Amino acid sequence: MKGRKLLLENIQVEGIRSFDVYKKHGGYKAVDKALKKMSPEDVVEEVKKSGLRGRGGAGFPTGLKWSFLAKPEGVPRYLVCNADESEPGTFKDRYLMEYIPHLLIEGMILSSYALGANTSFIYIRGEFMWILHILEKAIEEAKAKGYLGKNIQGSGYDLDLIVLPGGGAYICGEETALIESLEGKRGNPRIKPPFPAVKGLWDRPTVVNNVESIAAVVPIVNEGGDEYAKIGIGRSTGTKLISACGNLARPGVYEIELGVSVEEFIYGDDYCQGIANGKKIKACVPGGSSVPILPHYLITKTANGEDRLMTYESLAEGGFESGSMLGSGGFIVFDEDQCIVRNTWNFARFYSHESCGQCSPCREGTGWMEKVLYRLEHGRGNLRDIDLLAQINKKIEGNTICPLGDAAAWPVAAAIRHFRDEFEWHVNEPELSQKRNYGLLKEPVTA
Ligand SMILES: Cc1cc2nc3c(=O)[nH]c(=O)nc-3n(C[C@H](O)[C@H](O)[C@H](O)COP(=O)(O)O)c2cc1C
Ligand code: SF4
């Protein structure tokens, strides 16, 4: 495989799930180094230097986020790992946790030490119970070897690490809903501010980070922030896990160096090896179901004709007119036979189901969009429905407590922007649209 692997390098090693094999392959070296030679501030500094950006979706700089953590005297603070991973198309964190759990545990020790937390949590998606058991076993092993609990490796630093499952709601991946759920309440997002860094779990200063962000602290401490920052391009540093799915010849979880071209990622021998069954590509959702869809002519090139790269900046090039987002790295590819209207309805159905219902634009709007899209997809819509969707979208966007509203609105807006002709075809040819998909064609043809 091409490129440097910082997280998944040893994932194929037999028995890597166990403490002994993980340690034999360089595991817990970063903890030994940090606890013996570095202060918590040094660890924060290395993470800042690395340029690491949160891998949970928003891409916020991790070191900067850590530096916002309030540190009032005598008040405990917490690190919470977000392992809720429920975004359609995103399945990278579960892969890391399932096959190399000690990498996350090592990252949790380092990050907790950096933040001055003595109790930390991994909040894991309720459907991942078998992974919860894998993590619990790994925690027991680390504890038995003196890497968790009191006085870790004689350093005087104590850490308790607890894994707790959610109830299976997508909204509990939103950091404040996650905190509510961890406190034993219904997972409704909180109004921000106050931000968790000031008032989080049990009103104490809290950092919530994604699994991959926390795991990335291990190579950052091992190699140094400057070395990490040498990988990638511009503000997109390091490696990124991409879960690639849909109509690809070789779907799966890939660790890429940020900056690989989208063309190489889709068609390269080291990555997805092109579209399955020799078909043409029709569209791509590059960062999980919440990000705008790109039509085939904007996937490997930007609207300016430049090569599109797998970076935060390049995937967003062109804004919402002609770009998308790296998001959580859930890379979904659609071939020429896929129906965009059906897929848009499917995503809308998901968001409508997962809305927590606190704010009316999201609660009513997601349900309304789902109904209109159902009509269109099932040949019962009219042309006014397409504009109606755009109007509902505008009412949701920016008017809700948490970003789930935007996440529901953007995919619909982008699908209409780029595939309006396909939506109209569903209205104008209702019977035909029930029999076959519109494909790449710009003009409807007779069946
Ligand atoms: C509806 C919704 C679902 C989310 N789900 C996840 C998730 O499953 N995992 C995750 O890490 N972040 C998720 N996030 C983002 C978190 O709120 C938060 O930004 C993230 O965990 C911060 O970690 P990072 O800075 O390391 O990326 C979600 C956000 C929203 C609005
Ligand atoms: S935007 Fe939706 S999911 Fe978020 S708080 Fe409002 S109703 Fe709940």
GROMACS .gro file of C-alpha atoms and ligand atoms in nm:
model
  486
    1MET     CA    1   0.000   0.000   0.000
    2LYS     CA    2   0.111   0.352  -0.082
    3GLY     CA    3   0.173   0.629   0.168
    4ARG     CA    4   0.261   0.625   0.535
    5LYS     CA    5   0.043   0.439   0.779
    6LEU     CA    6   0.045   0.585   1.125
    7LEU     CA    7  -0.267   0.423   1.267
    8LEU     CA    8  -0.326   0.104   1.070
    9GLU     CA    9   0.034   0.000   1.008
   10ASN     CA   10   0.011  -0.304   1.233
   11ILE     CA   11  -0.356  -0.384   1.194
   12GLN     CA   12  -0.281  -0.707   1.001
   13VAL     CA   13  -0.038  -0.838   1.265
   14GLU     CA   14  -0.174  -1.156   1.416
   15GLY     CA   15  -0.291  -1.105   1.772
   16ILE     CA   16  -0.248  -0.724   1.763
   17ARG     CA   17  -0.568  -0.698   1.966
   18SER     CA   18  -0.380  -0.825   2.270
   19PHE     CA   19  -0.166  -0.608   2.497
   20ASP     CA   20   0.148  -0.820   2.456
   21VAL     CA   21   0.150  -0.824   2.076
   22TYR     CA   22   0.058  -0.453   2.061
   23LYS     CA   23   0.343  -0.370   2.300
   24LYS     CA   24   0.587  -0.590   2.105
   25HIS     CA   25   0.511  -0.380   1.797
   26GLY     CA   26   0.593  -0.048   1.963
   27GLY     CA   27   0.271  -0.005   2.161
   28TYR     CA   28   0.267   0.209   2.479
   29LYS     CA   29   0.605   0.361   2.380
   30ALA     CA   30   0.433   0.699   2.351
   31VAL     CA   31   0.286   0.667   2.702
   32ASP     CA   32   0.627   0.572   2.844
   33LYS     CA   33   0.781   0.872   2.668
   34ALA     CA   34   0.512   1.120   2.774
   35LEU     CA   35   0.493   1.013   3.137
   36LYS     CA   36   0.871   1.005   3.180
   37LYS     CA   37   0.990   1.294   2.969
   38MET     CA   38   0.701   1.527   2.891
   39SER     CA   39   0.476   1.754   3.092
   40PRO     CA   40   0.104   1.767   3.005
   41GLU     CA   41   0.170   2.107   2.841
   42ASP     CA   42   0.441   1.949   2.624
   43VAL     CA   43   0.189   1.696   2.492
   44VAL     CA   44  -0.060   1.975   2.414
   45GLU     CA   45   0.219   2.165   2.238
   46GLU     CA   46   0.308   1.866   2.017
   47VAL     CA   47  -0.057   1.821   1.920
   48LYS     CA   48  -0.077   2.190   1.833
   49LYS     CA   49   0.238   2.166   1.623
   50SER     CA   50   0.104   1.860   1.442
   51GLY     CA   51  -0.184   2.060   1.296
   52LEU     CA   52  -0.417   1.764   1.375
   53ARG     CA   53  -0.779   1.853   1.301
   54GLY     CA   54  -1.071   1.674   1.461
   55ARG     CA   55  -1.158   1.361   1.264
   56GLY     CA   56  -1.521   1.350   1.380
   57GLY     CA   57  -1.645   1.572   1.097
   58ALA     CA   58  -1.597   1.941   1.167
   59GLY     CA   59  -1.217   1.941   1.134
   60PHE     CA   60  -1.159   2.178   1.426
   61PRO     CA   61  -0.789   2.193   1.533
   62THR     CA   62  -0.745   1.949   1.823
   63GLY     CA   63  -0.464   2.134   2.002
   64LEU     CA   64  -0.658   2.459   1.995
   65LYS     CA   65  -0.968   2.285   2.131
   66TRP     CA   66  -0.759   2.140   2.414
   67SER     CA   67  -0.622   2.483   2.499
   68PHE     CA   68  -0.980   2.611   2.553
   69LEU     CA   69  -1.035   2.365   2.839
   70ALA     CA   70  -1.109   2.555   3.159
   71LYS     CA   71  -0.886   2.453   3.449
   72PRO     CA   72  -1.039   2.582   3.772
   73GLU     CA   73  -0.847   2.469   4.082
   74GLY     CA   74  -0.981   2.157   4.252
   75VAL     CA   75  -1.248   2.084   3.988
   76PRO     CA   76  -1.221   1.755   3.796
   77ARG     CA   77  -1.216   1.772   3.419
   78TYR     CA   78  -1.301   1.500   3.173
   79LEU     CA   79  -1.204   1.359   2.838
   80VAL     CA   80  -1.482   1.185   2.649
   81CYS     CA   81  -1.409   0.982   2.339
   82ASN     CA   82  -1.686   0.998   2.085
   83ALA     CA   83  -1.723   0.644   1.951
   84ASP     CA   84  -2.087   0.683   1.852
   85GLU     CA   85  -2.014   0.658   1.477
   86SER     CA   86  -2.363   0.643   1.329
   87GLU     CA   87  -2.332   0.862   1.019
   88PRO     CA   88  -2.438   0.663   0.711
   89GLY     CA   89  -2.126   0.577   0.511
   90THR     CA   90  -1.885   0.618   0.804
   91PHE     CA   91  -1.734   0.302   0.954
   92LYS     CA   92  -1.370   0.384   1.025
   93ASP     CA   93  -1.377   0.418   1.407
   94ARG     CA   94  -1.535   0.079   1.460
   95TYR     CA   95  -1.264  -0.078   1.243
   96LEU     CA   96  -0.988   0.082   1.450
   97MET     CA   97  -1.151  -0.008   1.782
   98GLU     CA   98  -1.234  -0.362   1.680
   99TYR     CA   99  -0.894  -0.459   1.541
  100ILE     CA  100  -0.643  -0.243   1.729
  101PRO     CA  101  -0.818  -0.140   2.052
  102HIS     CA  102  -0.497  -0.064   2.242
  103LEU     CA  103  -0.421   0.220   1.999
  104LEU     CA  104  -0.732   0.401   2.122
  105ILE     CA  105  -0.652   0.319   2.484
  106GLU     CA  106  -0.297   0.448   2.444
  107GLY     CA  107  -0.435   0.765   2.282
  108MET     CA  108  -0.682   0.804   2.570
  109ILE     CA  109  -0.402   0.782   2.827
  110LEU     CA  110  -0.194   1.042   2.642
  111SER     CA  111  -0.483   1.279   2.581
  112SER     CA  112  -0.617   1.246   2.937
  113TYR     CA  113  -0.268   1.317   3.072
  114ALA     CA  114  -0.239   1.623   2.848
  115LEU     CA  115  -0.575   1.757   2.968
  116GLY     CA  116  -0.524   1.672   3.335
  117ALA     CA  117  -0.819   1.430   3.342
  118ASN     CA  118  -0.816   1.144   3.592
  119THR     CA  119  -1.142   0.987   3.478
  120SER     CA  120  -1.214   0.947   3.108
  121PHE     CA  121  -1.492   0.786   2.908
  122ILE     CA  122  -1.538   0.611   2.578
  123TYR     CA  123  -1.900   0.658   2.471
  124ILE     CA  124  -1.966   0.385   2.219
  125ARG     CA  125  -2.258   0.333   1.985
  126GLY     CA  126  -2.511   0.097   2.142
  127GLU     CA  127  -2.505  -0.139   1.843
  128PHE     CA  128  -2.131  -0.199   1.887
  129MET     CA  129  -2.163  -0.421   2.194
  130TRP     CA  130  -1.906  -0.673   2.073
  131ILE     CA  131  -1.655  -0.388   2.032
  132LEU     CA  132  -1.741  -0.262   2.381
  133HIS     CA  133  -1.639  -0.605   2.511
  134ILE     CA  134  -1.314  -0.593   2.310
  135LEU     CA  135  -1.237  -0.251   2.460
  136GLU     CA  136  -1.321  -0.366   2.811
  137LYS     CA  137  -1.087  -0.661   2.774
  138ALA     CA  138  -0.810  -0.431   2.647
  139ILE     CA  139  -0.868  -0.194   2.940
  140GLU     CA  140  -0.837  -0.483   3.185
  141GLU     CA  141  -0.509  -0.589   3.020
  142ALA     CA  142  -0.370  -0.233   3.030
  143LYS     CA  143  -0.471  -0.207   3.396
  144ALA     CA  144  -0.303  -0.538   3.481
  145LYS     CA  145   0.019  -0.411   3.319
  146GLY     CA  146   0.011  -0.085   3.513
  147TYR     CA  147  -0.094   0.142   3.225
  148LEU     CA  148  -0.428   0.235   3.378
  149GLY     CA  149  -0.541   0.289   3.736
  150LYS     CA  150  -0.329   0.440   4.011
  151ASN     CA  151   0.025   0.568   3.961
  152ILE     CA  152   0.068   0.462   3.597
  153GLN     CA  153   0.419   0.318   3.545
  154GLY     CA  154   0.531   0.487   3.867
  155SER     CA  155   0.467   0.835   3.725
  156GLY     CA  156   0.223   0.948   3.992
  157TYR     CA  157  -0.046   0.995   3.724
  158ASP     CA  158  -0.381   0.816   3.783
  159LEU     CA  159  -0.640   0.739   3.519
  160ASP     CA  160  -0.967   0.545   3.525
  161LEU     CA  161  -1.103   0.464   3.182
  162ILE     CA  162  -1.468   0.368   3.148
  163VAL     CA  163  -1.654   0.246   2.837
  164LEU     CA  164  -2.027   0.313   2.822
  165PRO     CA  165  -2.274   0.232   2.544
  166GLY     CA  166  -2.534   0.469   2.402
  167GLY     CA  167  -2.886   0.361   2.317
  168GLY     CA  168  -2.837   0.365   1.940
  169ALA     CA  169  -2.945   0.721   1.853
  170TYR     CA  170  -2.748   0.911   1.587
  171ILE     CA  171  -2.804   1.240   1.768
  172CYS     CA  172  -2.598   1.110   2.062
  173GLY     CA  173  -2.291   1.157   1.840
  174GLU     CA  174  -2.341   1.534   1.873
  175GLU     CA  175  -2.111   1.623   2.159
  176THR     CA  176  -2.360   1.789   2.394
  177ALA     CA  177  -2.627   1.523   2.331
  178LEU     CA  178  -2.357   1.267   2.405
  179ILE     CA  179  -2.282   1.438   2.735
  180GLU     CA  180  -2.652   1.441   2.828
  181SER     CA  181  -2.675   1.072   2.744
  182LEU     CA  182  -2.361   0.993   2.944
  183GLU     CA  183  -2.525   1.167   3.239
  184GLY     CA  184  -2.811   0.921   3.205
  185LYS     CA  185  -3.059   1.159   3.041
  186ARG     CA  186  -3.231   1.163   2.705
  187GLY     CA  187  -2.969   1.262   2.445
  188ASN     CA  188  -3.094   1.609   2.353
  189PRO     CA  189  -2.831   1.858   2.232
  190ARG     CA  190  -2.766   2.154   2.461
  191ILE     CA  191  -2.771   2.515   2.353
  192LYS     CA  192  -2.412   2.645   2.317
  193PRO     CA  193  -2.257   2.848   2.478
  194PRO     CA  194  -2.161   2.737   2.735
  195PHE     CA  195  -1.933   2.501   2.545
  196PRO     CA  196  -1.829   2.167   2.697
  197ALA     CA  197  -1.474   2.300   2.749
  198VAL     CA  198  -1.626   2.523   3.019
  199LYS     CA  199  -1.940   2.336   3.124
  200GLY     CA  200  -1.957   1.979   3.000
  201LEU     CA  201  -2.009   1.646   3.175
  202TRP     CA  202  -2.179   1.709   3.512
  203ASP     CA  203  -2.112   2.077   3.441
  204ARG     CA  204  -1.737   2.020   3.459
  205PRO     CA  205  -1.485   2.121   3.191
  206THR     CA  206  -1.489   1.849   2.925
  207VAL     CA  207  -1.323   1.774   2.594
  208VAL     CA  208  -1.507   1.551   2.347
  209ASN     CA  209  -1.291   1.405   2.072
  210ASN     CA  210  -1.341   1.152   1.800
  211VAL     CA  211  -1.180   0.804   1.819
  212GLU     CA  212  -0.946   0.872   1.528
  213SER     CA  213  -0.838   1.213   1.665
  214ILE     CA  214  -0.745   1.050   1.996
  215ALA     CA  215  -0.564   0.759   1.829
  216ALA     CA  216  -0.362   1.008   1.619
  217VAL     CA  217  -0.207   1.148   1.939
  218VAL     CA  218  -0.002   0.826   1.964
  219PRO     CA  219   0.208   0.881   1.648
  220ILE     CA  220   0.220   1.254   1.723
  221VAL     CA  221   0.386   1.188   2.060
  222ASN     CA  222   0.607   0.913   1.916
  223GLU     CA  223   0.733   1.112   1.620
  224GLY     CA  224   0.679   1.470   1.731
  225GLY     CA  225   0.425   1.723   1.607
  226ASP     CA  226   0.660   1.868   1.345
  227GLU     CA  227   0.715   1.530   1.180
  228TYR     CA  228   0.341   1.463   1.173
  229ALA     CA  229   0.281   1.804   1.016
  230LYS     CA  230   0.517   1.719   0.730
  231ILE     CA  231   0.258   1.470   0.602
  232GLY     CA  232  -0.026   1.624   0.406
  233ILE     CA  233  -0.080   1.958   0.237
  234GLY     CA  234  -0.133   2.300   0.395
  235ARG     CA  235  -0.377   2.287   0.685
  236SER     CA  236  -0.465   1.925   0.609
  237THR     CA  237  -0.188   1.746   0.792
  238GLY     CA  238  -0.128   1.382   0.875
  239THR     CA  239  -0.314   1.074   0.767
  240LYS     CA  240  -0.689   1.019   0.758
  241LEU     CA  241  -0.903   0.709   0.773
  242ILE     CA  242  -1.150   0.695   0.487
  243SER     CA  243  -1.434   0.444   0.485
  244ALA     CA  244  -1.509   0.389   0.120
  245CYS     CA  245  -1.836   0.227   0.015
  246GLY     CA  246  -2.099   0.213  -0.255
  247ASN     CA  247  -2.026   0.095  -0.610
  248LEU     CA  248  -1.651   0.062  -0.576
  249ALA     CA  249  -1.444  -0.231  -0.695
  250ARG     CA  250  -1.266  -0.246  -0.360
  251PRO     CA  251  -1.457  -0.076  -0.080
  252GLY     CA  252  -1.307  -0.071   0.269
  253VAL     CA  253  -1.128   0.139   0.528
  254TYR     CA  254  -0.812   0.308   0.395
  255GLU     CA  255  -0.557   0.517   0.576
  256ILE     CA  256  -0.450   0.785   0.331
  257GLU     CA  257  -0.197   1.063   0.352
  258LEU     CA  258  -0.406   1.378   0.322
  259GLY     CA  259  -0.335   1.525  -0.022
  260VAL     CA  260  -0.379   1.209  -0.231
  261SER     CA  261  -0.583   1.301  -0.539
  262VAL     CA  262  -0.946   1.192  -0.547
  263GLU     CA  263  -0.875   1.034  -0.886
  264GLU     CA  264  -0.603   0.816  -0.736
  265PHE     CA  265  -0.816   0.728  -0.437
  266ILE     CA  266  -1.104   0.609  -0.653
  267TYR     CA  267  -0.912   0.450  -0.940
  268GLY     CA  268  -0.565   0.371  -0.798
  269ASP     CA  269  -0.452   0.011  -0.749
  270ASP     CA  270  -0.357   0.090  -0.389
  271TYR     CA  271  -0.703   0.218  -0.306
  272CYS     CA  272  -1.052   0.152  -0.440
  273GLN     CA  273  -0.953   0.025  -0.788
  274GLY     CA  274  -1.232   0.202  -0.972
  275ILE     CA  275  -1.603   0.151  -1.007
  276ALA     CA  276  -1.743  -0.199  -0.964
  277ASN     CA  277  -1.844  -0.399  -1.272
  278GLY     CA  278  -1.677  -0.156  -1.511
  279LYS     CA  279  -1.954   0.103  -1.476
  280LYS     CA  280  -1.923   0.480  -1.491
  281ILE     CA  281  -1.924   0.698  -1.184
  282LYS     CA  282  -2.231   0.915  -1.145
  283ALA     CA  283  -2.189   1.090  -0.811
  284CYS     CA  284  -1.999   1.087  -0.486
  285VAL     CA  285  -2.070   1.190  -0.128
  286PRO     CA  286  -1.715   1.228   0.001
  287GLY     CA  287  -1.760   1.288   0.375
  288GLY     CA  288  -2.059   1.098   0.514
  289SER     CA  289  -2.429   1.145   0.445
  290SER     CA  290  -2.433   1.501   0.587
  291VAL     CA  291  -2.215   1.659   0.319
  292PRO     CA  292  -2.319   1.782  -0.026
  293ILE     CA  293  -2.322   1.531  -0.312
  294LEU     CA  294  -2.091   1.593  -0.608
  295PRO     CA  295  -2.189   1.507  -0.967
  296HIS     CA  296  -1.939   1.306  -1.176
  297TYR     CA  297  -1.778   1.612  -1.337
  298LEU     CA  298  -1.692   1.771  -1.000
  299ILE     CA  299  -1.548   1.466  -0.824
  300THR     CA  300  -1.193   1.442  -0.955
  301LYS     CA  301  -1.170   1.806  -1.074
  302THR     CA  302  -1.285   2.129  -0.916
  303ALA     CA  303  -1.500   2.373  -1.113
  304ASN     CA  304  -1.172   2.555  -1.201
  305GLY     CA  305  -1.036   2.241  -1.361
  306GLU     CA  306  -0.781   2.175  -1.086
  307ASP     CA  307  -0.723   1.825  -0.953
  308ARG     CA  308  -0.947   1.762  -0.654
  309LEU     CA  309  -0.745   1.634  -0.358
  310MET     CA  310  -0.842   1.443  -0.048
  311THR     CA  311  -0.795   1.743   0.183
  312TYR     CA  312  -1.033   1.958   0.389
  313GLU     CA  313  -0.969   2.253   0.158
  314SER     CA  314  -0.976   2.091  -0.185
  315LEU     CA  315  -1.295   1.892  -0.123
  316ALA     CA  316  -1.460   2.216  -0.011
  317GLU     CA  317  -1.326   2.413  -0.310
  318GLY     CA  318  -1.612   2.594  -0.481
  319GLY     CA  319  -1.819   2.620  -0.162
  320PHE     CA  320  -2.163   2.470  -0.178
  321GLU     CA  321  -2.198   2.567  -0.546
  322SER     CA  322  -1.945   2.315  -0.671
  323GLY     CA  323  -1.771   2.167  -0.367
  324SER     CA  324  -1.842   1.941  -0.072
  325MET     CA  325  -1.658   1.848   0.251
  326LEU     CA  326  -1.415   1.587   0.383
  327GLY     CA  327  -1.643   1.552   0.687
  328SER     CA  328  -1.604   1.224   0.870
  329GLY     CA  329  -1.440   1.052   0.572
  330GLY     CA  330  -1.742   0.841   0.475
  331PHE     CA  331  -1.677   0.821   0.101
  332ILE     CA  332  -1.988   0.695  -0.081
  333VAL     CA  333  -1.973   0.634  -0.455
  334PHE     CA  334  -2.275   0.597  -0.687
  335ASP     CA  335  -2.250   0.436  -1.028
  336GLU     CA  336  -2.450   0.527  -1.338
  337ASP     CA  337  -2.740   0.299  -1.238
  338GLN     CA  338  -2.814   0.467  -0.906
  339CYS     CA  339  -3.113   0.693  -0.855
  340ILE     CA  340  -3.027   1.025  -0.691
  341VAL     CA  341  -3.389   1.096  -0.596
  342ARG     CA  342  -3.414   0.763  -0.419
  343ASN     CA  343  -3.089   0.817  -0.237
  344THR     CA  344  -3.189   1.170  -0.133
  345TRP     CA  345  -3.516   1.035   0.002
  346ASN     CA  346  -3.329   0.760   0.184
  347PHE     CA  347  -3.096   1.009   0.357
  348ALA     CA  348  -3.391   1.237   0.439
  349ARG     CA  349  -3.573   0.943   0.595
  350PHE     CA  350  -3.271   0.884   0.817
  351TYR     CA  351  -3.251   1.245   0.938
  352SER     CA  352  -3.624   1.267   0.996
  353HIS     CA  353  -3.607   0.952   1.207
  354GLU     CA  354  -3.302   1.072   1.400
  355SER     CA  355  -3.414   1.432   1.473
  356CYS     CA  356  -3.446   1.466   1.850
  357GLY     CA  357  -3.747   1.692   1.800
  358GLN     CA  358  -3.638   1.982   2.022
  359CYS     CA  359  -3.654   2.252   1.755
  360SER     CA  360  -3.945   2.291   1.518
  361PRO     CA  361  -3.752   2.370   1.197
  362CYS     CA  362  -3.567   2.038   1.228
  363ARG     CA  363  -3.851   1.832   1.375
  364GLU     CA  364  -4.112   1.948   1.122
  365GLY     CA  365  -3.878   2.026   0.834
  366THR     CA  366  -3.701   1.690   0.820
  367GLY     CA  367  -4.033   1.505   0.830
  368TRP     CA  368  -4.182   1.733   0.565
  369MET     CA  369  -3.882   1.689   0.333
  370GLU     CA  370  -3.901   1.315   0.377
  371LYS     CA  371  -4.269   1.312   0.276
  372VAL     CA  372  -4.213   1.533  -0.030
  373LEU     CA  373  -3.917   1.323  -0.139
  374TYR     CA  374  -4.121   1.007  -0.091
  375ARG     CA  375  -4.384   1.152  -0.327
  376LEU     CA  376  -4.125   1.246  -0.586
  377GLU     CA  377  -3.944   0.914  -0.569
  378HIS     CA  378  -4.269   0.718  -0.598
  379GLY     CA  379  -4.393   0.905  -0.905
  380ARG     CA  380  -4.656   1.108  -0.719
  381GLY     CA  381  -4.482   1.445  -0.703
  382ASN     CA  382  -4.522   1.764  -0.903
  383LEU     CA  383  -4.275   2.027  -1.020
  384ARG     CA  384  -4.368   2.265  -0.737
  385ASP     CA  385  -4.244   2.000  -0.490
  386ILE     CA  386  -3.888   2.058  -0.604
  387ASP     CA  387  -3.906   2.428  -0.515
  388LEU     CA  388  -4.090   2.343  -0.197
  389LEU     CA  389  -3.796   2.129  -0.090
  390ALA     CA  390  -3.560   2.420  -0.151
  391GLN     CA  391  -3.785   2.646   0.061
  392ILE     CA  392  -3.804   2.400   0.352
  393ASN     CA  393  -3.429   2.371   0.331
  394LYS     CA  394  -3.380   2.744   0.377
  395LYS     CA  395  -3.608   2.743   0.682
  396ILE     CA  396  -3.403   2.471   0.850
  397GLU     CA  397  -3.050   2.584   0.764
  398GLY     CA  398  -2.891   2.786   1.044
  399ASN     CA  399  -3.211   2.793   1.251
  400THR     CA  400  -3.161   2.498   1.480
  401ILE     CA  401  -2.994   2.417   1.812
  402CYS     CA  402  -2.748   2.167   1.669
  403PRO     CA  403  -2.603   2.095   1.324
  404LEU     CA  404  -2.831   1.795   1.257
  405GLY     CA  405  -3.072   2.037   1.091
  406ASP     CA  406  -2.803   2.159   0.851
  407ALA     CA  407  -2.687   1.802   0.797
  408ALA     CA  408  -3.039   1.712   0.684
  409ALA     CA  409  -3.079   2.021   0.466
  410TRP     CA  410  -2.747   2.028   0.278
  411PRO     CA  411  -2.772   1.690   0.101
  412VAL     CA  412  -3.119   1.775  -0.031
  413ALA     CA  413  -3.011   2.121  -0.152
  414ALA     CA  414  -2.703   1.978  -0.324
  415ALA     CA  415  -2.896   1.695  -0.488
  416ILE     CA  416  -3.144   1.942  -0.638
  417ARG     CA  417  -2.866   2.182  -0.740
  418HIS     CA  418  -2.677   1.918  -0.936
  419PHE     CA  419  -2.950   1.673  -1.038
  420ARG     CA  420  -3.258   1.889  -1.089
  421ASP     CA  421  -3.321   1.728  -1.428
  422GLU     CA  422  -3.347   1.389  -1.257
  423PHE     CA  423  -3.600   1.521  -1.005
  424GLU     CA  424  -3.802   1.672  -1.292
  425TRP     CA  425  -3.785   1.345  -1.483
  426HIS     CA  426  -3.943   1.172  -1.184
  427VAL     CA  427  -4.233   1.417  -1.213
  428ASN     CA  428  -4.262   1.417  -1.592
  429GLU     CA  429  -4.214   1.043  -1.642
  430PRO     CA  430  -4.364   0.893  -1.327
  431GLU     CA  431  -4.420   0.548  -1.474
  432LEU     CA  432  -4.082   0.524  -1.638
  433SER     CA  433  -3.907   0.644  -1.324
  434GLN     CA  434  -4.062   0.353  -1.136
  435LYS     CA  435  -3.921   0.103  -1.382
  436ARG     CA  436  -3.564   0.216  -1.420
  437ASN     CA  437  -3.313   0.472  -1.305
  438TYR     CA  438  -3.226   0.793  -1.480
  439GLY     CA  439  -2.856   0.717  -1.496
  440LEU     CA  440  -2.602   0.964  -1.630
  441LEU     CA  441  -2.825   1.066  -1.915
  442LYS     CA  442  -2.929   1.426  -1.941
  443GLU     CA  443  -3.236   1.354  -2.154
  444PRO     CA  444  -3.498   1.093  -2.067
  445VAL     CA  445  -3.513   0.814  -2.326
  446THR     CA  446  -3.786   0.562  -2.391
  447ALA     CA  447  -3.748   0.234  -2.203
  448LIG     C1  448  -2.583   1.487   1.456
  448LIG     C2  449  -2.438   1.476   1.481
  448LIG     C3  450  -2.378   1.352   1.494
  448LIG     C4  451  -2.242   1.342   1.521
  448LIG     N1  452  -2.187   1.219   1.531
  448LIG     C5  453  -2.055   1.208   1.560
  448LIG     C6  454  -1.996   1.079   1.576
  448LIG     O1  455  -2.060   0.976   1.565
  448LIG     N2  456  -1.863   1.074   1.607
  448LIG     C7  457  -1.788   1.188   1.622
  448LIG     O2  458  -1.670   1.180   1.653
  448LIG     N3  459  -1.841   1.310   1.606
  448LIG     C8  460  -1.973   1.322   1.577
  448LIG     N4  461  -2.028   1.447   1.566
  448LIG     C9  462  -1.941   1.564   1.591
  448LIG    C10  463  -1.931   1.591   1.743
  448LIG     O3  464  -2.035   1.680   1.780
  448LIG    C11  465  -1.798   1.656   1.781
  448LIG     O4  466  -1.777   1.768   1.698
  448LIG    C12  467  -1.680   1.561   1.766
  448LIG     O5  468  -1.698   1.442   1.838
  448LIG    C13  469  -1.555   1.632   1.813
  448LIG     O6  470  -1.443   1.551   1.797
  448LIG     P1  471  -1.320   1.593   1.706
  448LIG     O7  472  -1.289   1.737   1.737
  448LIG     O8  473  -1.212   1.501   1.746
  448LIG     O9  474  -1.364   1.576   1.564
  448LIG    C14  475  -2.163   1.460   1.536
  448LIG    C15  476  -2.224   1.585   1.521
  448LIG    C16  477  -2.359   1.594   1.493
  448LIG    C17  478  -2.420   1.728   1.480
  449SF4     S1  479  -3.148   2.043   1.514
  449SF4    FE1  480  -3.277   1.861   1.524
  449SF4     S2  481  -3.153   1.711   1.628
  449SF4    FE2  482  -3.058   1.912   1.668
  449SF4     S3  483  -3.150   1.984   1.856
  449SF4    FE3  484  -3.280   2.062   1.696
  449SF4     S4  485  -3.440   1.905   1.671
  449SF4    FE4  486  -3.274   1.812   1.786
   0.00000   0.00000   0.00000
